Coordinates of C-alpha atoms in Angstrom, one line a residue:
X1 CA 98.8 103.0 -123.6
X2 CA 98.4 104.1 -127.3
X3 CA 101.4 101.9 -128.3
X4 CA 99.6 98.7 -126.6
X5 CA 96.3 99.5 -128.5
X6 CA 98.2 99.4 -131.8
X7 CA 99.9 96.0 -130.9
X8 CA 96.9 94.7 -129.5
X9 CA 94.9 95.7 -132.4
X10 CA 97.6 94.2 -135.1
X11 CA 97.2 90.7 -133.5
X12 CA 95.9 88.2 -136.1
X13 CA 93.9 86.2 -133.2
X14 CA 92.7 89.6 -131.7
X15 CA 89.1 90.6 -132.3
X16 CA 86.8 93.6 -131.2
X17 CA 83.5 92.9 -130.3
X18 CA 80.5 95.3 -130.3
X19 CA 78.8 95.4 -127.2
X20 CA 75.1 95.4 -129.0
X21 CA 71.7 94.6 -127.3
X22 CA 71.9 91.2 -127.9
X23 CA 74.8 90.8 -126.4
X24 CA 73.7 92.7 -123.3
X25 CA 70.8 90.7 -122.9
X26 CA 72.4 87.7 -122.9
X27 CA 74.8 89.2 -120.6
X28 CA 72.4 89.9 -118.5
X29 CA 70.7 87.0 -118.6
X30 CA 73.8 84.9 -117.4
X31 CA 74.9 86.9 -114.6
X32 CA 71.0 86.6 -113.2
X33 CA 71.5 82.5 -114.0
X34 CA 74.8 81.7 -112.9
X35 CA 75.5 84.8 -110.1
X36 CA 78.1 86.2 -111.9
X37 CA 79.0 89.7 -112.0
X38 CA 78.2 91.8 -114.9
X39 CA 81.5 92.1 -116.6
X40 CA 82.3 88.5 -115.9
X41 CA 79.4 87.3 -117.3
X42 CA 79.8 89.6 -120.5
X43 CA 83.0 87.4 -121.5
X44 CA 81.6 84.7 -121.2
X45 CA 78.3 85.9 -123.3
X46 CA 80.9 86.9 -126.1
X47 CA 82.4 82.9 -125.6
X48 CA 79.0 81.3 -126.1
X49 CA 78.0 84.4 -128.5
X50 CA 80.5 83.2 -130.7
X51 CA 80.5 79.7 -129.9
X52 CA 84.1 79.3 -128.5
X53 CA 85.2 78.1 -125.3
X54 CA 86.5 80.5 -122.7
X55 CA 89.4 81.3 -121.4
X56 CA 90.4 83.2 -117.9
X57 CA 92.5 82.8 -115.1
X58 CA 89.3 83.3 -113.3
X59 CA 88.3 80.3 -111.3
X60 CA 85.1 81.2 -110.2
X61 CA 83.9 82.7 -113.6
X62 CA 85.1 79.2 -115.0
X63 CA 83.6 77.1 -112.5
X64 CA 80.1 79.4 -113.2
X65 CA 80.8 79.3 -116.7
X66 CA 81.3 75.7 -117.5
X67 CA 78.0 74.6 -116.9
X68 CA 77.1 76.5 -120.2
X69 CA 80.2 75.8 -122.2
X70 CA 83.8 75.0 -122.4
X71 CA 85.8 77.0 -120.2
X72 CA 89.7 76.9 -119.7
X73 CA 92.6 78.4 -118.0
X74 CA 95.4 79.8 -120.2
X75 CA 97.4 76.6 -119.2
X76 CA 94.2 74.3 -119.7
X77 CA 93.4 74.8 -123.2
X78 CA 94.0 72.4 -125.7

């Protein structure tokens, strides 16, 4: 597990994003709009946090998601 934290964290395209109040809010704020579950809707608070589209293998969290922004699978994106 350690040795996937390191490679993970020496990804140039890999970021770490703090989990502050604003972003919990908004979390919360688009599970309670779009019915998604808490975690769910945290990535996709991050996406639109951020202001980049999302991207899951998830199709209900995409099909939720893309009424508020872009949202892609892996194979999708452009």
């Amino acid at each position: 597990a350690k040795d996937a934290i390191i490679k993970l964290n020496a990804l140039s395209t890999m970021r770490i994003v703090p989990l502050d109040n604003d972003l919990i809010l908004l979390s919360m704020n688009i599970a309670a709009d779009l019915q998604l579950r808490a975690a769910d809707a945290t990535y996709v608070a991050v996406a639109q946090q951020l202001n980049i589209p999302l991207v899951s293998w998830d199709k209900e969290q995409l099909r939720k998601a893309s009424s508020i922004l872009a949202a892609y699978t892996p194979d999708t994106y452009p």
